[in-house]
Short mmCIF file of C-alpha atoms in Angstrom, two decimals:
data_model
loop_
_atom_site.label_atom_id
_atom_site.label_comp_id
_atom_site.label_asym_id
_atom_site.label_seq_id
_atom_site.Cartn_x
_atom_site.Cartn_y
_atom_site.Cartn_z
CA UNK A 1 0.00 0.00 0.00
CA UNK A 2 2.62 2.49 0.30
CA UNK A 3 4.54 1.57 -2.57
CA UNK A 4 2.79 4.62 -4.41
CA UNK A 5 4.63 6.76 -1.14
CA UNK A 6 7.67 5.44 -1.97
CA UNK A 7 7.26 5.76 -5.70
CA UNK A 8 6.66 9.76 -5.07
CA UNK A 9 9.79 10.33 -2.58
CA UNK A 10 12.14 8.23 -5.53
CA UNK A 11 10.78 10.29 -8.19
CA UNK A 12 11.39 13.48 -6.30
CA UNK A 13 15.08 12.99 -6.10
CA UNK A 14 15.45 11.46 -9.64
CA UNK A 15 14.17 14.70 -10.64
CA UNK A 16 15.89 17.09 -9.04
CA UNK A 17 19.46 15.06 -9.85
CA UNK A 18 18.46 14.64 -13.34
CA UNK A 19 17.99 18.67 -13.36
CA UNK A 20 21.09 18.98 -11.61
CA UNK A 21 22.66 17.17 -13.95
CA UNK A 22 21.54 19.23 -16.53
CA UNK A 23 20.00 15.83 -18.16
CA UNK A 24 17.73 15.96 -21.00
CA UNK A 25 15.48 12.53 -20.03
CA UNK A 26 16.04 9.86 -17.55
CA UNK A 27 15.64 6.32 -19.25
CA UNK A 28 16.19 3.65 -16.79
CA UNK A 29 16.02 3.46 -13.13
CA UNK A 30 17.77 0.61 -11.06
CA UNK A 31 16.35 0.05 -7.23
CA UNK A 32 17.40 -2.36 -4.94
CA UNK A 33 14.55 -3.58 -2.70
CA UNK A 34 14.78 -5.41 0.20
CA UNK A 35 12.63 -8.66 0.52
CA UNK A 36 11.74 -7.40 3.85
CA UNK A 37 10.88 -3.58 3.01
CA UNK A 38 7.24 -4.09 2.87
CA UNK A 39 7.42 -3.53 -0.85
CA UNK A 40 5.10 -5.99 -3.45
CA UNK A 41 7.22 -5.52 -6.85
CA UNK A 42 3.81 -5.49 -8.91
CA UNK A 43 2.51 -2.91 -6.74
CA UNK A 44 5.43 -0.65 -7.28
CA UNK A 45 5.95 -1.46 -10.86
CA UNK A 46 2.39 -0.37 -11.45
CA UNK A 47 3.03 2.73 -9.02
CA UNK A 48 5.43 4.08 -10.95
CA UNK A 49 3.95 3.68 -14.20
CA UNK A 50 1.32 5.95 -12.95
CA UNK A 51 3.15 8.66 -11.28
CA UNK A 52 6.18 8.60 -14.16
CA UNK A 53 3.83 10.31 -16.47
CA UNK A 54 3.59 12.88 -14.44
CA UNK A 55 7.18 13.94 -14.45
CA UNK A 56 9.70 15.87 -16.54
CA UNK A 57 12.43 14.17 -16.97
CA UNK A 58 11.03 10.33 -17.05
CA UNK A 59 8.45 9.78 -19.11
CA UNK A 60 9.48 6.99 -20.79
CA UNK A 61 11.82 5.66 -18.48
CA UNK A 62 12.33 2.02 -18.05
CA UNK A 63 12.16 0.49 -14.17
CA UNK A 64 14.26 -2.17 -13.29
CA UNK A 65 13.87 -3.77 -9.61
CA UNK A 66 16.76 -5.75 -7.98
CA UNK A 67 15.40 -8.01 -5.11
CA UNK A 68 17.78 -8.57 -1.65
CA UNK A 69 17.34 -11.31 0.28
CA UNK A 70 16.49 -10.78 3.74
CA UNK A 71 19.19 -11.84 6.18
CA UNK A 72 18.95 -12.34 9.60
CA UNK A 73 22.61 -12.50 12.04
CA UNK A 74 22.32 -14.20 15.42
CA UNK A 75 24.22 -13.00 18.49
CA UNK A 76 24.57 -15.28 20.32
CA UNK A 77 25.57 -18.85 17.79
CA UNK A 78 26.85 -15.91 15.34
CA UNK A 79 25.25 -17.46 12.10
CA UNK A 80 23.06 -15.90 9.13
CA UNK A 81 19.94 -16.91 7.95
CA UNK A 82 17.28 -16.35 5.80
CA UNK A 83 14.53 -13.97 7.00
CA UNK A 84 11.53 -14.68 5.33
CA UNK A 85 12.05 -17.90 6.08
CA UNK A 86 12.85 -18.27 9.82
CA UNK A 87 12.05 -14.96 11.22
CA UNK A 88 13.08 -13.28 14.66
CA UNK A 89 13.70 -16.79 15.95
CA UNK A 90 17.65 -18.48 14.98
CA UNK A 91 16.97 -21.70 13.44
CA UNK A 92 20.16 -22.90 14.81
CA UNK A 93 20.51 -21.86 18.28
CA UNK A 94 16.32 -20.80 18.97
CA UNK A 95 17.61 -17.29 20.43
CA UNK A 96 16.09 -14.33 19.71
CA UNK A 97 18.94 -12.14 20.06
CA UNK A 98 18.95 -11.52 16.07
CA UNK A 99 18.83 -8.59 13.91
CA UNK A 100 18.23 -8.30 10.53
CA UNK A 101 21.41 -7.06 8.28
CA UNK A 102 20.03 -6.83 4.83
CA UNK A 103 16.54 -6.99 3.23
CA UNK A 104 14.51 -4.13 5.12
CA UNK A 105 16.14 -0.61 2.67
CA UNK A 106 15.27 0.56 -0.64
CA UNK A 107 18.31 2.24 -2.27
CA UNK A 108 18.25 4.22 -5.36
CA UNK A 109 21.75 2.28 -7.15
CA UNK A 110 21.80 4.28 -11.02
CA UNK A 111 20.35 5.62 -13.68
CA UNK A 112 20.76 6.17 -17.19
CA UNK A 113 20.46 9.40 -18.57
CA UNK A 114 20.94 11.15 -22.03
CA UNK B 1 21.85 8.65 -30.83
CA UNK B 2 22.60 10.24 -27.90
CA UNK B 3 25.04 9.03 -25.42
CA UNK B 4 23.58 7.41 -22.20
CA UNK B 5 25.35 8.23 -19.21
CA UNK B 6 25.05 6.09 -16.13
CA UNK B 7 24.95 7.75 -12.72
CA UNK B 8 25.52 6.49 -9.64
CA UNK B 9 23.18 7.68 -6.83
CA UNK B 10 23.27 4.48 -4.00
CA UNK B 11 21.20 6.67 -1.69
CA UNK B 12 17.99 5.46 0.07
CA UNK B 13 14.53 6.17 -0.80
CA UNK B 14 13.70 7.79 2.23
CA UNK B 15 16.94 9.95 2.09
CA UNK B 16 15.12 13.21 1.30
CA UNK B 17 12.32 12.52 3.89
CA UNK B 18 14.59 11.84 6.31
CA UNK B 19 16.37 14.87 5.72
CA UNK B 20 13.60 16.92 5.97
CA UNK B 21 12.04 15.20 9.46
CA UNK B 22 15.44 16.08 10.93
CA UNK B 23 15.33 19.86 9.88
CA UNK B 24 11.68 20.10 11.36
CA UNK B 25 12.66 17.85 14.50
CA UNK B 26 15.40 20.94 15.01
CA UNK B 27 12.66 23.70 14.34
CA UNK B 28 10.17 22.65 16.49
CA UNK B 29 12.89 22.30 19.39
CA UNK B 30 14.13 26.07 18.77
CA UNK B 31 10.21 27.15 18.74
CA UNK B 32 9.56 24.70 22.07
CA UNK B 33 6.59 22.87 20.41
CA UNK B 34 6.58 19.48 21.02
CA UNK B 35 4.91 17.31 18.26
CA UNK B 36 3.81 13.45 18.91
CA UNK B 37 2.93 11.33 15.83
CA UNK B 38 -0.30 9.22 16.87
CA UNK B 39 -0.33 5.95 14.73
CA UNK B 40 -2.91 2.55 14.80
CA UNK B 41 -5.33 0.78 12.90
CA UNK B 42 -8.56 2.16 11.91
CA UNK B 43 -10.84 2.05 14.72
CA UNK B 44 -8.75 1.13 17.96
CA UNK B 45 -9.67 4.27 19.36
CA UNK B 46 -7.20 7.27 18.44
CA UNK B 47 -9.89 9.95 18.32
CA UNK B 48 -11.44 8.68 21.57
CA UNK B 49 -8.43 8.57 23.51
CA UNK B 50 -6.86 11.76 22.09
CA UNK B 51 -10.48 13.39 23.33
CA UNK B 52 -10.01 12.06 27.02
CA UNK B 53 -6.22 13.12 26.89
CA UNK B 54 -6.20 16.50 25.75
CA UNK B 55 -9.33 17.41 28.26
CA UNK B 56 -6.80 16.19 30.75
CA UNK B 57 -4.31 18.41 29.42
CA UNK B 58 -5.21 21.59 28.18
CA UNK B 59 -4.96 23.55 31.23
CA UNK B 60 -1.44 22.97 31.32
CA UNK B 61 -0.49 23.15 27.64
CA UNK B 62 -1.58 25.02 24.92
CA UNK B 63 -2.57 22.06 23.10
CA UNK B 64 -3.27 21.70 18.35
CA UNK B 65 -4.42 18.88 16.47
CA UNK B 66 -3.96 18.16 13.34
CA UNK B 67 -5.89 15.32 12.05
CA UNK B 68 -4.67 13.22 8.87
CA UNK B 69 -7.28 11.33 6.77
CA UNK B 70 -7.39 9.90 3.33
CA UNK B 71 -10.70 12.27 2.68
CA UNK B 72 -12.80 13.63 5.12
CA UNK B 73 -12.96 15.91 8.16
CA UNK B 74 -14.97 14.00 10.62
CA UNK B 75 -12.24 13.46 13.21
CA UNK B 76 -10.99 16.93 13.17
CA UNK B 77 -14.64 18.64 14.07
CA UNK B 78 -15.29 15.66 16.60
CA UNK B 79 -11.91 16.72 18.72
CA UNK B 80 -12.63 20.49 18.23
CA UNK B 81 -16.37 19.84 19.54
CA UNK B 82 -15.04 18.09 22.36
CA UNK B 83 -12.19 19.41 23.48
CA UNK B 84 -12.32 23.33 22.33
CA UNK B 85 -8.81 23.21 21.06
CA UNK B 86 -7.15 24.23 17.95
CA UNK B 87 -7.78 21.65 15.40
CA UNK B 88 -7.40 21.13 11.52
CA UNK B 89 -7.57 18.42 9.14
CA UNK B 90 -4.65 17.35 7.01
CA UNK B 91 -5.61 15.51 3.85
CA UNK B 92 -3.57 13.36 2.09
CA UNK B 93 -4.93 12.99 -1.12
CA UNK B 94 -5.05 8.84 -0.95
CA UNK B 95 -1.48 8.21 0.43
CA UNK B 96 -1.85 5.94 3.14
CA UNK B 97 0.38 8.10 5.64
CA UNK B 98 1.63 11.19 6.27
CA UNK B 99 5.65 12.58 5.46
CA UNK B 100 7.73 14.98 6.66
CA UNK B 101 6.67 17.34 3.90
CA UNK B 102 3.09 17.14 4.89
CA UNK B 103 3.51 17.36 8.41
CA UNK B 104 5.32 20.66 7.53
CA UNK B 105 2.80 22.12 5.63
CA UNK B 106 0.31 20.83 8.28
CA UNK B 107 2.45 23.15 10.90
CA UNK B 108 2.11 26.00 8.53
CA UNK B 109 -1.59 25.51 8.30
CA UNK B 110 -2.22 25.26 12.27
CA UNK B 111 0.57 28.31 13.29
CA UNK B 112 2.56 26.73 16.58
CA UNK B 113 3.52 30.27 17.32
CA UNK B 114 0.39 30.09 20.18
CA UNK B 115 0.95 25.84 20.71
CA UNK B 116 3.44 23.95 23.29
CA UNK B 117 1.68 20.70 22.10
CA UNK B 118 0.60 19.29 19.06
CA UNK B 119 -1.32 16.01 18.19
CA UNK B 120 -0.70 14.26 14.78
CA UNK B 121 -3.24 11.72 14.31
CA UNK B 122 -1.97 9.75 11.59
CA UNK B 123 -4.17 7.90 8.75
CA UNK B 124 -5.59 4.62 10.57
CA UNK B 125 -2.79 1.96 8.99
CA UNK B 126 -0.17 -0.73 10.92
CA UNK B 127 2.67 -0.18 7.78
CA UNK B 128 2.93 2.67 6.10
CA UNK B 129 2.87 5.39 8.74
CA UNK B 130 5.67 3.22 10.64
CA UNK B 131 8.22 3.83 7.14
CA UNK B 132 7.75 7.31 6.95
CA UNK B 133 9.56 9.84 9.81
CA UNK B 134 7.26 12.48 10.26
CA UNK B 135 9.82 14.73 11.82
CA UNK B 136 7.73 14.14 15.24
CA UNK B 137 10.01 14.18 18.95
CA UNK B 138 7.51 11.17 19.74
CA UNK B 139 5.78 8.41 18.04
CA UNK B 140 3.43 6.46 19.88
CA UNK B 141 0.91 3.87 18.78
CA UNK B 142 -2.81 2.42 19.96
CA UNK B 143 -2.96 -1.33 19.55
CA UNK B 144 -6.58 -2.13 20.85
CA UNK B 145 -7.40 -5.60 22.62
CA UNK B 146 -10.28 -6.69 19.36
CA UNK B 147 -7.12 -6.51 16.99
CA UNK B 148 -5.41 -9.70 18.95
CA UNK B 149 -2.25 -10.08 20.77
CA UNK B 150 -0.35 -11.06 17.35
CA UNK B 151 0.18 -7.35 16.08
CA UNK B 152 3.71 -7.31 17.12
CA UNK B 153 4.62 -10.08 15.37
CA UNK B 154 2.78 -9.27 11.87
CA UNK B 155 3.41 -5.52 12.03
CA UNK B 156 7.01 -5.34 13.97
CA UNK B 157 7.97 -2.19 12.57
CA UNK B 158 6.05 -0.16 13.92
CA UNK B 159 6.80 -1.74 17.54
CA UNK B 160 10.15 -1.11 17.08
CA UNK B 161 9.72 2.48 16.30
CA UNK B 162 7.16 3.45 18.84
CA UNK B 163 8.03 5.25 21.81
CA UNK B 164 5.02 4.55 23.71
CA UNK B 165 2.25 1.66 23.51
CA UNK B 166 -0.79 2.02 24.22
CA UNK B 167 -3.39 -1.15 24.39
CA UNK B 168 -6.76 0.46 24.68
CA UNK B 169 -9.85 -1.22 25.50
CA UNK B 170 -9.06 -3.47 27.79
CA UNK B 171 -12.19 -3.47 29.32
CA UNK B 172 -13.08 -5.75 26.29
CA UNK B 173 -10.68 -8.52 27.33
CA UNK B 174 -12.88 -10.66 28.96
CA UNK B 175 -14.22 -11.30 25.32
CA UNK B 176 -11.48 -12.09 23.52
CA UNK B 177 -8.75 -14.63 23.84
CA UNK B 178 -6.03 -11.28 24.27
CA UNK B 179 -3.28 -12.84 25.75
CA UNK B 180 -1.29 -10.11 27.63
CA UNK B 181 1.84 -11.21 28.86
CA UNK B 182 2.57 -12.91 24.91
CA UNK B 183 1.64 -9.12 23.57
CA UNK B 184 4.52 -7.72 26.09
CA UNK B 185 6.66 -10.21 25.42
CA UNK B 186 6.48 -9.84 21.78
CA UNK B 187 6.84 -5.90 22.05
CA UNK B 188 9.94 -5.94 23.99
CA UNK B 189 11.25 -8.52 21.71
CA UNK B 190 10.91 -5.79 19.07
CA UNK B 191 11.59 -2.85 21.05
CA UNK B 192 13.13 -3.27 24.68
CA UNK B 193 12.87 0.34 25.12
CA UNK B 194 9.61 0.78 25.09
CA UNK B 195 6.96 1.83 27.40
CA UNK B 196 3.46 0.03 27.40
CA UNK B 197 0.31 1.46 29.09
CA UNK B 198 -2.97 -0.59 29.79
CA UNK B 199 -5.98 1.94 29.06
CA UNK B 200 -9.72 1.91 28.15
CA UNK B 201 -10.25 5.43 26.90
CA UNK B 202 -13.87 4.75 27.12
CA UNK B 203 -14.33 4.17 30.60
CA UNK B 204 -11.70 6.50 31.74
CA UNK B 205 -8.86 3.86 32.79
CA UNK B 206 -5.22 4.49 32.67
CA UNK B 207 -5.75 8.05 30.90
CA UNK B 208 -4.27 9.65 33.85
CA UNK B 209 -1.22 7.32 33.75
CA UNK B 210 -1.07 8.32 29.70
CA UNK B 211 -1.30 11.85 30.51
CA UNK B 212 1.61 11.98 33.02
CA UNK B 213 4.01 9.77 30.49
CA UNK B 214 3.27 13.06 28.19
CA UNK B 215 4.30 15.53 30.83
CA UNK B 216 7.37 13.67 31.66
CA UNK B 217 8.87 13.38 27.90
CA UNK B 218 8.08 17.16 27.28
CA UNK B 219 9.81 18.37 30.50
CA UNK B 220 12.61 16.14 29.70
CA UNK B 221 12.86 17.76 26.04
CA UNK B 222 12.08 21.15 27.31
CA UNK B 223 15.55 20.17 29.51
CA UNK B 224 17.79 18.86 26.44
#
């Protein structure tokens, strides 16, 4: 549901580096989203198809979405694991003195610009 | 054919919104208004308990609310009927939460220059109010007893971000299978920092309690 929130704040910055930049159109876009973000790729995809025609600069840009895994590090038997998968609780060890290291951002990586 | 040039930007999505929430943390410090961002599901009780709170008090705080809503102004002219305070509805135009930039132009709209407390009653949603920093000095959040003891475990960021919970209507819990100690558990699991408050705004229990957290955290600002 707040994939279209999301969609806006992106758009906002793509614009205002692609006028910094002094760039005539912006024609790809490369995001990394994190399996644990919150984010549902076909929700987003669709979000920014509807706000991108109301920009300047990226009308007819392209969207690509790279997915990272969610990974999980345990204190106290000091392995990873897989998030979505296991959850708060260590597979391994059954603590729940775990925090997450990757999966929860979504980072802006590139984009293409003529 | 033009040349495409690739630019690297590895910056976050939220980058800019957190930017800004910082900036108006700072400028609501150097005007001494202290802003708490009121999050929960639709219908555990925000506009009740936010009634019952601010009647508690007003006589010690010049007290705004600014109400946010997808479309409508019902909760902003049921707290202004009920309370007499300063009161305005924010709407969002079908986000499903607020952002620093809103709550900004919210401020604008209400004037803090007469407030030392304002009330930011987020839209009604467990997951997107939790992503976005509102620039608030507190967040707090009403889990009510009907919505089950499982909350922290389906929506855990928002536990983790909260400074306060409160679990309102607990007066209901001999009706549902709530199980109390598993809902504490699960919240400090999240968020060991947190502070949890048993309430049931509609029969008057643990508002007092609620009231008194409030004056604590805005003396100890008011200190920083």
């Amino acid at each position: 549901m707040h994939e279209l929130g999301i969609v806006v704040h992106v758009i906002k910055q793509i614009e205002d580096l692609a006028t910094k930049q002094n760039a005539k159109e912006v024609v790809e876009l490369t995001l990394e989203v994190g399996e644990v973000s919150g984010v549902v790729k076909e929700y987003f995809y669709d979000a920014f198809e509807w706000a991108k025609k109301r920009t300047e600069h990226m009308k007819n840009c392209k969207l690509n979405l790279i997915i990272i895994q969610g990974i999980t590090y345990c204190e106290n038997c000091e392995k990873t694991y897989s998030t979505t998968e296991y959850g708060k609780e260590c597979p391994y060890c059954h603590s729940d003195k775990t925090y997450l290291i990757t999966g929860k951002d979504v980072m802006i990586k590139n984009i293409k610009v003529i | 054919m033009e040349k495409i040039r690739t630019i690297t930007v590895n910056r976050s999505a939220y980058a800019d919104n957190d930017l800004e929430a910082n900036i108006l943390r700072e400028y609501l410090k150097d005007k001494g208004t202290f802003l708490v961002n009121l999050m929960s599901s639709p219908g555990a009780g925000k506009t009740t308990t936010l009634t019952k709170l601010i009647n508690l008090l007003k006589k010690d705080y010049r007290i705004g609310v600014m109400e946010a809503d997808i479309d409508s102004d019902v909760d902003a002219l049921s707290i202004a009927k009920n309370t007499g305070v300063k009161s305005i509805q924010i709407h969002t135009s079908g986000m499903c939460h607020l952002d620093a930039g809103m709550t900004k132009s919210g401020l604008e709209e209400i004037d803090i220059s007469d407030l030392d407390l304002i009330f930011l009653e987020n839209v009604g949603n467990l997951v997107c109010p939790a992503e976005f920093d509102t620039g608030a000095c507190l967040d707090v959040m009403i889990l009510s007893v009907p919505e089950g003891d499982d909350k922290p475990l389906k929506y855990p960021l928002i536990f983790e971000k909260c400074d306060l919970v409160i679990i309102n209507k607990i007066d209901a819990l001999p009706y549902f299978n709530f199980d109390m100690e598993r809902c504490y558990q699960d919240i400090y699991r999240r968020n060991k920092n947190a502070t949890i408050i048993q309430i049931s705004a509609k029969n008057n229990i643990g508002i007092n309690e609620v009231a008194d957290y409030f004056k604590n955290k805005i003396k100890n600002w008011k200190e920083k």
